[in-house]
Coordinates of C-alpha atoms and ligand atoms in Angstrom, one line a residue:
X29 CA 13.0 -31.4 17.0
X30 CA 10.7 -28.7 18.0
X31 CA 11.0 -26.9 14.3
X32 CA 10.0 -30.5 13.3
X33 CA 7.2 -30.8 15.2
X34 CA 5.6 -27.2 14.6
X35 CA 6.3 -28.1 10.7
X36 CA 4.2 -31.5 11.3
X37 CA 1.8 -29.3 13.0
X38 CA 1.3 -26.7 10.5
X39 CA 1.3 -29.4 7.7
X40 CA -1.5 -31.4 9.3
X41 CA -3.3 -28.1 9.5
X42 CA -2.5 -27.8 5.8
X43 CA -4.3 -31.4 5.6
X44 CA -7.2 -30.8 7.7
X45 CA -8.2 -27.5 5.4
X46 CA -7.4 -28.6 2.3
X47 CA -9.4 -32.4 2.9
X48 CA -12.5 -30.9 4.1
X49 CA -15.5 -31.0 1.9
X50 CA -14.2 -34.6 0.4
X51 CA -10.9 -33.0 -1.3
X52 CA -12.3 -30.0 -2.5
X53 CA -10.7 -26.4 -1.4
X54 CA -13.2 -24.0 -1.1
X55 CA -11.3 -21.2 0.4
X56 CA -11.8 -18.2 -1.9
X57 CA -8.6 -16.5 -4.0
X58 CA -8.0 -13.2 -3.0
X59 CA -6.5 -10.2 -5.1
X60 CA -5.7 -6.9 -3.6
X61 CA -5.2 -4.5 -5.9
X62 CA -3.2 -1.5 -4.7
X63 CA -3.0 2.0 -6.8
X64 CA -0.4 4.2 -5.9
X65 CA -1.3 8.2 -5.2
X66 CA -4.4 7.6 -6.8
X67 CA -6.7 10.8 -6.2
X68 CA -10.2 10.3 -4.4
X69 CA -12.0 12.0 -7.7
X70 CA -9.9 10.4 -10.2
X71 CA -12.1 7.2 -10.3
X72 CA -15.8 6.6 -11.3
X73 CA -17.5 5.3 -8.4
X74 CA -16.5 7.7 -5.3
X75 CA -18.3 10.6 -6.6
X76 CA -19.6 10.0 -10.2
X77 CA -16.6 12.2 -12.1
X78 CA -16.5 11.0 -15.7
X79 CA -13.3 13.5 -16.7
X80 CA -11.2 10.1 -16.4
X81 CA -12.3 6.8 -17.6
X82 CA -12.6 3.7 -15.2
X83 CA -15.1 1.4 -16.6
X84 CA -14.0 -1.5 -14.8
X85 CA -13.2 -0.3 -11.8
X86 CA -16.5 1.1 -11.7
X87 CA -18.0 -2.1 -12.7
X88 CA -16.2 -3.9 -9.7
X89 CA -17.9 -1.0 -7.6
X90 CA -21.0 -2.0 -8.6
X91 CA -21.4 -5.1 -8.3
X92 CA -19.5 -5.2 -5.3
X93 CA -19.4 -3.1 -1.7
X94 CA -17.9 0.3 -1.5
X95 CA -16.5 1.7 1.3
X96 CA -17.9 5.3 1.7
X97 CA -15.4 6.0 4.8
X98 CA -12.0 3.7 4.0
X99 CA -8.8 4.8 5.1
X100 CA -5.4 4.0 4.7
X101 CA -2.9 4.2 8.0
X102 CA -0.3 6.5 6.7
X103 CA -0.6 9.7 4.2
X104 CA 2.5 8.1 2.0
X105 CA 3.7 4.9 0.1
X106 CA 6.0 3.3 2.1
X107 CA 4.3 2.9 5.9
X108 CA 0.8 2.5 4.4
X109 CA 2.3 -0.5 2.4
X110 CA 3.9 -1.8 5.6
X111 CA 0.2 -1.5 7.7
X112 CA -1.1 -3.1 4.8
X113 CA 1.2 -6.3 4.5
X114 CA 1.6 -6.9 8.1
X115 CA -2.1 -5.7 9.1
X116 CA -0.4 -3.7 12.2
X117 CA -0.2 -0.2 12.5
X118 CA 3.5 0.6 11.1
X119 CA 3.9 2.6 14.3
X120 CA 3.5 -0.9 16.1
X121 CA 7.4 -1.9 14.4
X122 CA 8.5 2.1 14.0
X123 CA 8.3 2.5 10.6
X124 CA 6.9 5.7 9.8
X125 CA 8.8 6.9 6.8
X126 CA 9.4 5.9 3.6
X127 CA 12.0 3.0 2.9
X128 CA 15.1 3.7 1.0
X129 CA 16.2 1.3 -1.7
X130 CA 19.8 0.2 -0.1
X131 CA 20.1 -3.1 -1.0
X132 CA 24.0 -3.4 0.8
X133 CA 22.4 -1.8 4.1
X134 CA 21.1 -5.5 5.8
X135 CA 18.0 -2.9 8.1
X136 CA 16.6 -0.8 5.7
X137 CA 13.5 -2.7 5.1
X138 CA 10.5 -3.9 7.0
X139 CA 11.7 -5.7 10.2
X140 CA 12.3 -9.0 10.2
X141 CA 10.3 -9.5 13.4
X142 CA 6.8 -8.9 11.2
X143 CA 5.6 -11.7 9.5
X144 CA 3.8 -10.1 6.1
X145 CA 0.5 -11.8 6.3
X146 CA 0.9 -13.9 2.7
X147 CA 3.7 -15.7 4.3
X148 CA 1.1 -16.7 7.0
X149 CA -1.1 -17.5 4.0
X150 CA 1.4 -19.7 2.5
X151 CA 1.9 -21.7 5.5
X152 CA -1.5 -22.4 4.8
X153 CA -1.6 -23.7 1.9
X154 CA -2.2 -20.2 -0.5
X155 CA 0.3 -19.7 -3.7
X156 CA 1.4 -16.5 -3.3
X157 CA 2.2 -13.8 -5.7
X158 CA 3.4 -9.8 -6.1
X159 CA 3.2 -8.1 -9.2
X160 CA 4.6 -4.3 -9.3
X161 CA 6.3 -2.0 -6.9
X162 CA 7.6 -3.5 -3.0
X163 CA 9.2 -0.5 -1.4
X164 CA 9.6 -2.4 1.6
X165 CA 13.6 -3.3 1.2
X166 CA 16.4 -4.3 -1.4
X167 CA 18.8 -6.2 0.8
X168 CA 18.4 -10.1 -0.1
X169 CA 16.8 -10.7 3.3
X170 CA 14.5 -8.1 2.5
X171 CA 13.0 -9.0 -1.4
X172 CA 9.2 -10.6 -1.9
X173 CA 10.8 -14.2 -2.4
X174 CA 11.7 -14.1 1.2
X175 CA 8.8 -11.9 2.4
X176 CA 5.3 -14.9 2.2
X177 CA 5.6 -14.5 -2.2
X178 CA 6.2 -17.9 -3.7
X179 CA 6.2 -15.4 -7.1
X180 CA 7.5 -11.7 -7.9
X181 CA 7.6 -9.5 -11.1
X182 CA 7.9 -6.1 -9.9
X183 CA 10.4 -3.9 -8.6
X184 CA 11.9 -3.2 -5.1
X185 CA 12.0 0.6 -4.9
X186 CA 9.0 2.8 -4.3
X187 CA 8.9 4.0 -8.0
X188 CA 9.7 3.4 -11.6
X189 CA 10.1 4.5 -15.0
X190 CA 7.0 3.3 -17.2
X191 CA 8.6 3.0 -20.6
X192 CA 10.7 -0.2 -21.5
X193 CA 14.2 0.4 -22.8
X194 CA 15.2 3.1 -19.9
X195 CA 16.3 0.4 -17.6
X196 CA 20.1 -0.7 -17.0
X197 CA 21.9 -2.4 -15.1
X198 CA 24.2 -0.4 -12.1
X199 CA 21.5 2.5 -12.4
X200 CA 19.4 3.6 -9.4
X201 CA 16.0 3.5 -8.1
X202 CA 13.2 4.4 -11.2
X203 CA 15.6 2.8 -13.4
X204 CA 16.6 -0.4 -12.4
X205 CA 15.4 -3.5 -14.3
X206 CA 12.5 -4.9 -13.5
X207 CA 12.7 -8.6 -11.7
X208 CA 11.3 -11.9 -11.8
X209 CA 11.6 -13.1 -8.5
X210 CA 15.0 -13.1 -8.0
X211 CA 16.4 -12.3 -11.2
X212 CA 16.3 -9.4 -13.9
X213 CA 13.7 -10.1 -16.0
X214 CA 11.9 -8.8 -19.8
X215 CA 10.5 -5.5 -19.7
X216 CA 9.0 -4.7 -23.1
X217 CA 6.2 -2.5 -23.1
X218 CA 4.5 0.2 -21.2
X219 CA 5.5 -1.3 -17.1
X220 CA 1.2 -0.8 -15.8
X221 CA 0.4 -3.0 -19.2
X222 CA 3.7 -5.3 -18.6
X223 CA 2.6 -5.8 -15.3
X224 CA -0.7 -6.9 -15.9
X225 CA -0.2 -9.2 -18.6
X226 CA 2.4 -11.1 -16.1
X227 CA -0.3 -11.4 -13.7
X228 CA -2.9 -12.7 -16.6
X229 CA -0.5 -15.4 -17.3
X230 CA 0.0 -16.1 -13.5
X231 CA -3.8 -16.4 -12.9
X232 CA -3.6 -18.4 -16.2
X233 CA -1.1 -21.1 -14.2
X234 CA -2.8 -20.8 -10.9
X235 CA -6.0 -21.7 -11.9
X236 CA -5.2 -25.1 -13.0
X237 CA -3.9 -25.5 -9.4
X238 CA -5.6 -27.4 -6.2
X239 CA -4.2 -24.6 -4.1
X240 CA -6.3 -20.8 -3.8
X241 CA -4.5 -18.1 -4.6
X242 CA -3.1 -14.8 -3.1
X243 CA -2.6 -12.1 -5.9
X244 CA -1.3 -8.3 -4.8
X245 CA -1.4 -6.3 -7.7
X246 CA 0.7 -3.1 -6.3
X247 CA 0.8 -0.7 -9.4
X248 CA 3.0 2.0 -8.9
X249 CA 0.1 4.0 -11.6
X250 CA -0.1 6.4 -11.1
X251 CA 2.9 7.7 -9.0
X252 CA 5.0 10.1 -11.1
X253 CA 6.9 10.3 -13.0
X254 CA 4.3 11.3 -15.4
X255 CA 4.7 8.9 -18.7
X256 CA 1.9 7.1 -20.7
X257 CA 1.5 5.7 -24.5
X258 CA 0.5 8.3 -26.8
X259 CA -2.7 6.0 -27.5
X260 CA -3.9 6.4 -23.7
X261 CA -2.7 10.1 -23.7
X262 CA -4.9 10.9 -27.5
X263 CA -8.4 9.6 -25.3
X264 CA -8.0 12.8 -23.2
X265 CA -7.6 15.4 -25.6
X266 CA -10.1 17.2 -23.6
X267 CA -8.4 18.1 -21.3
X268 CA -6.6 21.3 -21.4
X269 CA -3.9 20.8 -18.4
X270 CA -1.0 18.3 -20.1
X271 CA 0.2 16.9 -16.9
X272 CA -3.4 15.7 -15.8
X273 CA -3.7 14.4 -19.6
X274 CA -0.9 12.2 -18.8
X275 CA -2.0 11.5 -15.2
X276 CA -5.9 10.8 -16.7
X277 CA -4.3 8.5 -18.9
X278 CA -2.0 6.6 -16.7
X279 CA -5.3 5.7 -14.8
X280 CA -7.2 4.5 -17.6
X281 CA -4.2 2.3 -18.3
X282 CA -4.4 0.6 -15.4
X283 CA -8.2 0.4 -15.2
X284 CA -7.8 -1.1 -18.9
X285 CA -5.1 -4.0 -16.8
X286 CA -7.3 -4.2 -14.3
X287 CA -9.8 -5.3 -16.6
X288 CA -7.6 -7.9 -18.1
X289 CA -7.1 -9.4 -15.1
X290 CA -10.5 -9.5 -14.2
X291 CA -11.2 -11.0 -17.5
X292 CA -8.6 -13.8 -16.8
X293 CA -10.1 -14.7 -13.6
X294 CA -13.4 -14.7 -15.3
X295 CA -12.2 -16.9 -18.4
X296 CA -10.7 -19.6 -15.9
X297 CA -14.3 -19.5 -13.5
X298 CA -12.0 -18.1 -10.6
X299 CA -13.5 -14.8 -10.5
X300 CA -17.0 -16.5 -8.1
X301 CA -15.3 -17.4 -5.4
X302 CA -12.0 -14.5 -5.5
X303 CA -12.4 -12.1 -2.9
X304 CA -11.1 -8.8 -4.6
X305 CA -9.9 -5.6 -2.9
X306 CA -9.0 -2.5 -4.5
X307 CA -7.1 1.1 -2.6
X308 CA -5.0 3.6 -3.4
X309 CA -2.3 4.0 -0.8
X310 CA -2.6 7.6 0.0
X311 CA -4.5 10.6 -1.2
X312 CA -3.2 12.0 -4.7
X313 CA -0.6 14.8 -4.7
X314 CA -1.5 18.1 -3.5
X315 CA 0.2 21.4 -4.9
X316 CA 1.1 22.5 -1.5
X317 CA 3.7 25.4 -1.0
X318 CA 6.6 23.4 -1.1
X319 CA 5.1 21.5 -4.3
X320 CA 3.1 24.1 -6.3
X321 CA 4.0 21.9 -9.8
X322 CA 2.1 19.2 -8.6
X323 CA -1.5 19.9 -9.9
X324 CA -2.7 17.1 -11.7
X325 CA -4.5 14.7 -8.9
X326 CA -7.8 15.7 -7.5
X327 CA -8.7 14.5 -4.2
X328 CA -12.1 16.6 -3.8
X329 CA -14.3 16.8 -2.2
X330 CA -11.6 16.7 0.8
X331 CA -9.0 18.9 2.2
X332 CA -5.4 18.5 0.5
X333 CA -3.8 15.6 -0.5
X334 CA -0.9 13.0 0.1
X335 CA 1.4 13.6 3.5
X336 CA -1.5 15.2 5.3
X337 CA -4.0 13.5 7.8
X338 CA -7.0 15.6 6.5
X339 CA -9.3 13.0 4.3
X340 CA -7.6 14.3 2.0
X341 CA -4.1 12.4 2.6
X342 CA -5.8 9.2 4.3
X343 CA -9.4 8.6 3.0
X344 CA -9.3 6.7 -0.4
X345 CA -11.1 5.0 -3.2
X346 CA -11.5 1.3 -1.6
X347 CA -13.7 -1.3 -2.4
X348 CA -14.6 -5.2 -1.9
X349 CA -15.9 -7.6 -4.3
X350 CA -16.6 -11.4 -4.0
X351 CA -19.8 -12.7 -6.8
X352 CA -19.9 -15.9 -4.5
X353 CA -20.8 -14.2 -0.8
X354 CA -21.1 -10.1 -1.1
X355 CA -24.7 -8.6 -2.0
X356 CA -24.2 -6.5 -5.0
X357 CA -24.3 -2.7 -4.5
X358 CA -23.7 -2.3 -1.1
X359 CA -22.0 1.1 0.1
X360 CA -21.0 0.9 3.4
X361 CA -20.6 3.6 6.0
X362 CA -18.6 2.0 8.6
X363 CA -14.8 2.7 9.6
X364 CA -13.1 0.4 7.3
X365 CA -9.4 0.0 7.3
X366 CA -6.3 -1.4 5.3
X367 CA -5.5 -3.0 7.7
X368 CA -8.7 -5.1 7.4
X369 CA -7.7 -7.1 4.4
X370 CA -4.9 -8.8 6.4
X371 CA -7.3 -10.3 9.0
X372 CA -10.3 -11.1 6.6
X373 CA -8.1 -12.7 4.3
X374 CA -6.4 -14.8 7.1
X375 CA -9.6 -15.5 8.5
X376 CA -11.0 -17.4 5.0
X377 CA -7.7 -18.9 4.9
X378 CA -8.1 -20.2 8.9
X379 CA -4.8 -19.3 9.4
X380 CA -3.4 -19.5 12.4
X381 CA -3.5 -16.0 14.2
X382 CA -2.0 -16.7 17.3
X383 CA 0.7 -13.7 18.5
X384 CA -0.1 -11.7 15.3
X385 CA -1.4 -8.7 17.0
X386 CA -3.3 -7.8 14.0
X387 CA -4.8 -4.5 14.2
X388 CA -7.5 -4.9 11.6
X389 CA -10.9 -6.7 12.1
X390 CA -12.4 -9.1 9.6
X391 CA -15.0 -7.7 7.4
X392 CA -16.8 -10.8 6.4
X393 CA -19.9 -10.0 8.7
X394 CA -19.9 -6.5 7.6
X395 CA -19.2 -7.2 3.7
X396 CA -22.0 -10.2 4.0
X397 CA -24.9 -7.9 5.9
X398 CA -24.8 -9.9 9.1
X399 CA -23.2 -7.1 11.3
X400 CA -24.4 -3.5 10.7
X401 CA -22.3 -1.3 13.2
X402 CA -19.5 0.0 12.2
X403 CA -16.4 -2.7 12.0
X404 CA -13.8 0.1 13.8
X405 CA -14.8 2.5 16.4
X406 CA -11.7 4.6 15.7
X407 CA -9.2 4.8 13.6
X408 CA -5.3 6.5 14.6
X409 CA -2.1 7.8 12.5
X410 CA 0.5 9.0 13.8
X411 CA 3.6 10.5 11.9
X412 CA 6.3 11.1 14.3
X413 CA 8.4 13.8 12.3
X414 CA 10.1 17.3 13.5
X415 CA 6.8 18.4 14.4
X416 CA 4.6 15.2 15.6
X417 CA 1.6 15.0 13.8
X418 CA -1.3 13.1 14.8
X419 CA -4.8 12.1 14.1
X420 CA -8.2 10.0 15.8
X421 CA -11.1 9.3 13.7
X422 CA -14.6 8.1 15.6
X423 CA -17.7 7.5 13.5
X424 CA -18.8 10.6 14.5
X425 CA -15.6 12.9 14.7
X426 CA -12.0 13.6 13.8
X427 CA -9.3 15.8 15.8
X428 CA -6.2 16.3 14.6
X429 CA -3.0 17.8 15.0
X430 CA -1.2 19.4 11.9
X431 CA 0.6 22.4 10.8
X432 CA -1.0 23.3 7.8
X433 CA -2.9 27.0 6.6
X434 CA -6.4 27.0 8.5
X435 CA -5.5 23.6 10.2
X436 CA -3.0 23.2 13.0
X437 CA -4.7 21.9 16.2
X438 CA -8.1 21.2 14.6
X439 CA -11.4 19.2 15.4
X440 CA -14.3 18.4 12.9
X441 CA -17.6 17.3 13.0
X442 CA -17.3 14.3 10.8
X443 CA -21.6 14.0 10.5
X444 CA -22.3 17.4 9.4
X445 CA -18.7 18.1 8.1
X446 CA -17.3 14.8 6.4
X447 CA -15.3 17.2 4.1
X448 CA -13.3 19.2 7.2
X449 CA -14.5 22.6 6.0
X450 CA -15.0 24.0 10.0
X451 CA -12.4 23.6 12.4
X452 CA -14.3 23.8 15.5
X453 CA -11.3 23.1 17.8
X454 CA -12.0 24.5 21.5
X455 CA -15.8 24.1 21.0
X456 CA -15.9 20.2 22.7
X457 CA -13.5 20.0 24.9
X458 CA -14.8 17.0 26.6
X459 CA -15.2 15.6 22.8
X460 CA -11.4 17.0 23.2
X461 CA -10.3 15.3 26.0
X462 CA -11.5 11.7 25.2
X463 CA -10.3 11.4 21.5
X464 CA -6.6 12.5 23.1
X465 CA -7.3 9.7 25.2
X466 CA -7.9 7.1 22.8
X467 CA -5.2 8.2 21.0
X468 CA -2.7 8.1 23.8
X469 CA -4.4 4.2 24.9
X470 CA -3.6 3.2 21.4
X471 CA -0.1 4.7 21.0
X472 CA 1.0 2.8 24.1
X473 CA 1.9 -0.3 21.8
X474 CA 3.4 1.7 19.6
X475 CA 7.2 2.7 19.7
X476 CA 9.7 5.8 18.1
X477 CA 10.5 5.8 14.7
X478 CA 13.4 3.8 13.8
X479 CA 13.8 5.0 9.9
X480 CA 15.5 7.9 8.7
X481 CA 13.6 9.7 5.9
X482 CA 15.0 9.4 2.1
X483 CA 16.8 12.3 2.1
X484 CA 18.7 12.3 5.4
X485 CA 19.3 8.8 4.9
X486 CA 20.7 9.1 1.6
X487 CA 23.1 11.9 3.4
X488 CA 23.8 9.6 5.6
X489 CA 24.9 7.2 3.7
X490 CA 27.0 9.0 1.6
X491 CA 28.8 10.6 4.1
X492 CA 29.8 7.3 5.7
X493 CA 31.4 6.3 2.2
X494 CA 33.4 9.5 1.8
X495 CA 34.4 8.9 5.8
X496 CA 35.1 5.4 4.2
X497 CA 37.4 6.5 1.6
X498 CA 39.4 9.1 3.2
X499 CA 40.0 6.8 5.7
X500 CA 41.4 4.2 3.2
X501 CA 42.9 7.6 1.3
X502 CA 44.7 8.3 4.9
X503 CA 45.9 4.3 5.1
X504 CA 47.1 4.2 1.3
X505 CA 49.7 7.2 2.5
X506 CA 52.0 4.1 3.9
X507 CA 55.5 3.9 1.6
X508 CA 54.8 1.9 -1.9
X509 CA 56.7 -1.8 -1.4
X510 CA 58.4 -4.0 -3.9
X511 CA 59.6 -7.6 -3.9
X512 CA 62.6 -7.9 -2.2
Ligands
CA1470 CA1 1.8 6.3 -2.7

């Protein structure tokens, strides 16, 4: 009876939105499109580079607002995706590492106490899709169907192999099929290309709909491993390095989807009133010690690259566009978060907020010129691993805590030194004292880790099997019996 009534509820709210402005539903689409260990420099409109082609991206830029100081809330895939879906810092529901694709293990996935907020958009009244990589659970419970996505064509794991025809059944991770919601579906050409071709024909559909629409576009380009058509791979011939030939390419394959979706929102008159993000969700590899191979992102002009909290790891390519509200060419120098496009998208939707605990703030006001000061006045990450690792960003500063060469406990000027290059730790310690303190205010709503990383899991997991076995080894050592 009480379900009853909050569904009566929610659908009168449905009612109210959808009826204002005699029938007409004027709430914008909105598309967040996600790259995936994309490098800061590896796009046209952070810093001008032209090595790599990204023509629409660029375009999008430029018609629309950049955000010159964006970050992501975690230096890798899988948390940042969880901030992003839920808008709450992962460390609100302890998941700081990476989820493991385990689809028998009924917890590996985001908890089932966060509501992602497209299932909040769905209750009102959004069609909601996912295109590309999840990474965020393969137990049933867990998949996008069940997760606020009315539609999926993607994959669960945190990667995959780009070329159709290396899939099959009962293989792992990179190589399982690719899914339409809930079942295996085609996969026939080159998986950036596949992907946006599915969401070309989805905007196709949605379009002729009453209902706005909810697009995430989470490309997995381009995440290793390295693979591209020899077509994209033949525009780079300049450069010299092979691996960033087939990285450069990979990202002017998606730029080139990117573009075909745009073009599908223009071609159905969608594209005014769609309210379009676009992020990488970390910083692009980094040949670190540990990964000296990995050469081919470039994250410059900052320090390192994915799994580190210098801008490097955390500070990426991240932009807004909306024809109908946003003044073209704006750059904006405000904190701006991920987390963000959770509660400015729920906000146009006037969903109901109540109990979310978002963590972001609505951009409208700052994308639209009304507000000028900056939408955060800090930003925190935490990564709670052998050695804890920390970070606090203010407008004006950044102190940080993490073990890497001329790093380690380290404090930067963020308006003279945007780039990290002088570690001035010691020099402020009043400066010091009260970022630690912020810090400390804002981890008090957070809680320990509850996820294993990969590899330990993985460990894990196979050792309970073989404990599994020999224990049904041990029980199988009973006398054979026969009918009597
Ligand atoms: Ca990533």
């Amino acid at each position: 009876m009480i379900r009853l009534g909050k569904l009566l509820v929610q659908h009168v709210l449905i009612l109210t939105i959808s009826c204002s402005a005699l029938g007409a539903d004027n709430r914008p689409n909105i598309v967040v499109i996600l790259a995936d260990d994309l490098g800061y420099n590896d796009v046209g409109f952070t810093n001008g580079q032209t090595e790599i082609q990204t023509p629409h991206l660029d375009a999008l830029a430029n018609e629309g607002v950049v955000f010159e100081n964006g970050y992501v809330t975690h230096p890798y895939c899988g948390p940042s995706r969880a901030a992003l879906i839920t808008g709450r810092y992962q460390a609100r529901f302890g998941m700081e590492n990476n989820v493991s694709y385990s689809p028998d293990d009924r917890y590996m996935g985001l908890p089932l106490t966060e509501k992602t907020f497209p299932a909040r958009l769905q209750e009102f009244g959004y069609k909601t899709a996912l295109f590309g990589k999840w990474h965020l659970g393969g137990a049933p419970h867990f998949q996008p169907n069940e997760r606020g996505f009315d539609y999926f064509y993607g994959f669960l794991d945190g990667g995959h192999n780009y070329m159709p025809g290396e899939v099959h059944l009962g293989a792992g991770g990179y190589l399982l099929p690719i899914m339409r919601n809930r079942d295996v579906a085609e996969f026939d050409e080159y998986l950036t290309t596949a992907l946006s071709r599915d969401a070309v024909r989805y905007v196709e559909r949605a379009s002729k709909e009453q209902a706005p629409f909810f697009i995430y576009m989470s490309y997995n380009a381009p995440h290793a491993p390295l693979q591209a058509p020899q077509s994209y791979i033949d525009k780079y011939t300049h450069i010299k390095d092979e691996k960033r030939r087939i990285y450069a390419a990979m990202v002017d394959a998606m730029d080139e989807g990117i573009g075909m979706l745009i073009d599908a929102l223009n071609r159905t008159g969608e594209l005014e009133n769609t309210l379009l993000f676009f992020l990488s969700d970390n910083g692009g590899l980094y040949p670190y010690s540990w990964w000296p191979n990995y050469t081919w992102a470039d994250n410059s002009p900052f320090r390192f690259g994915k799994v580190a909290l210098t801008e490097g790891g955390i500070h990426v390519p991240f932009i807004a566009h909306w024809p109908k509200k946003i003044t073209k060419g704006k750059r904006l120098n405000g904190l701006v978060s991920s987390l963000d496009i959770a509660a400015t998208s729920l906000a146009l939707a006037g969903a109901n907020v109540q109990g979310a605990e978002l963590d972001g703030v609505n951009l409208i006001p700052y994308l639209t010129g009304s507000s000028k000061v900056s939408p955060h006045k800090a930003l925190f990450w935490r990564m709670e691993e052998s050695d804890n690792l920390w970070a606090v960003r203010t407008e004006k500063e950044k102190y940080l805590h993490q073990p890497l060469p001329g790093l380690g406990l380290a404090f930067f000027d963020m308006v003279k030194d945007p780039n990290e290059q002088h570690n001035i730790f010691g020099q402020r310690p009043e400066q010091e004292k009260k970022l630690a303190k912020l810090w400390n205010d804002w981890n008090r709503k957070n809680r320990p880790n509850l996820l294993l990383q990969n590899e330990e899991y993985e460990k894990r997991r196979a050792s309970f099997y073989e404990a599994l076995y020999q224990e049904n080894l041990k029980d199988a050592q009973k006398p054979q019996w026969y009918i009597k």
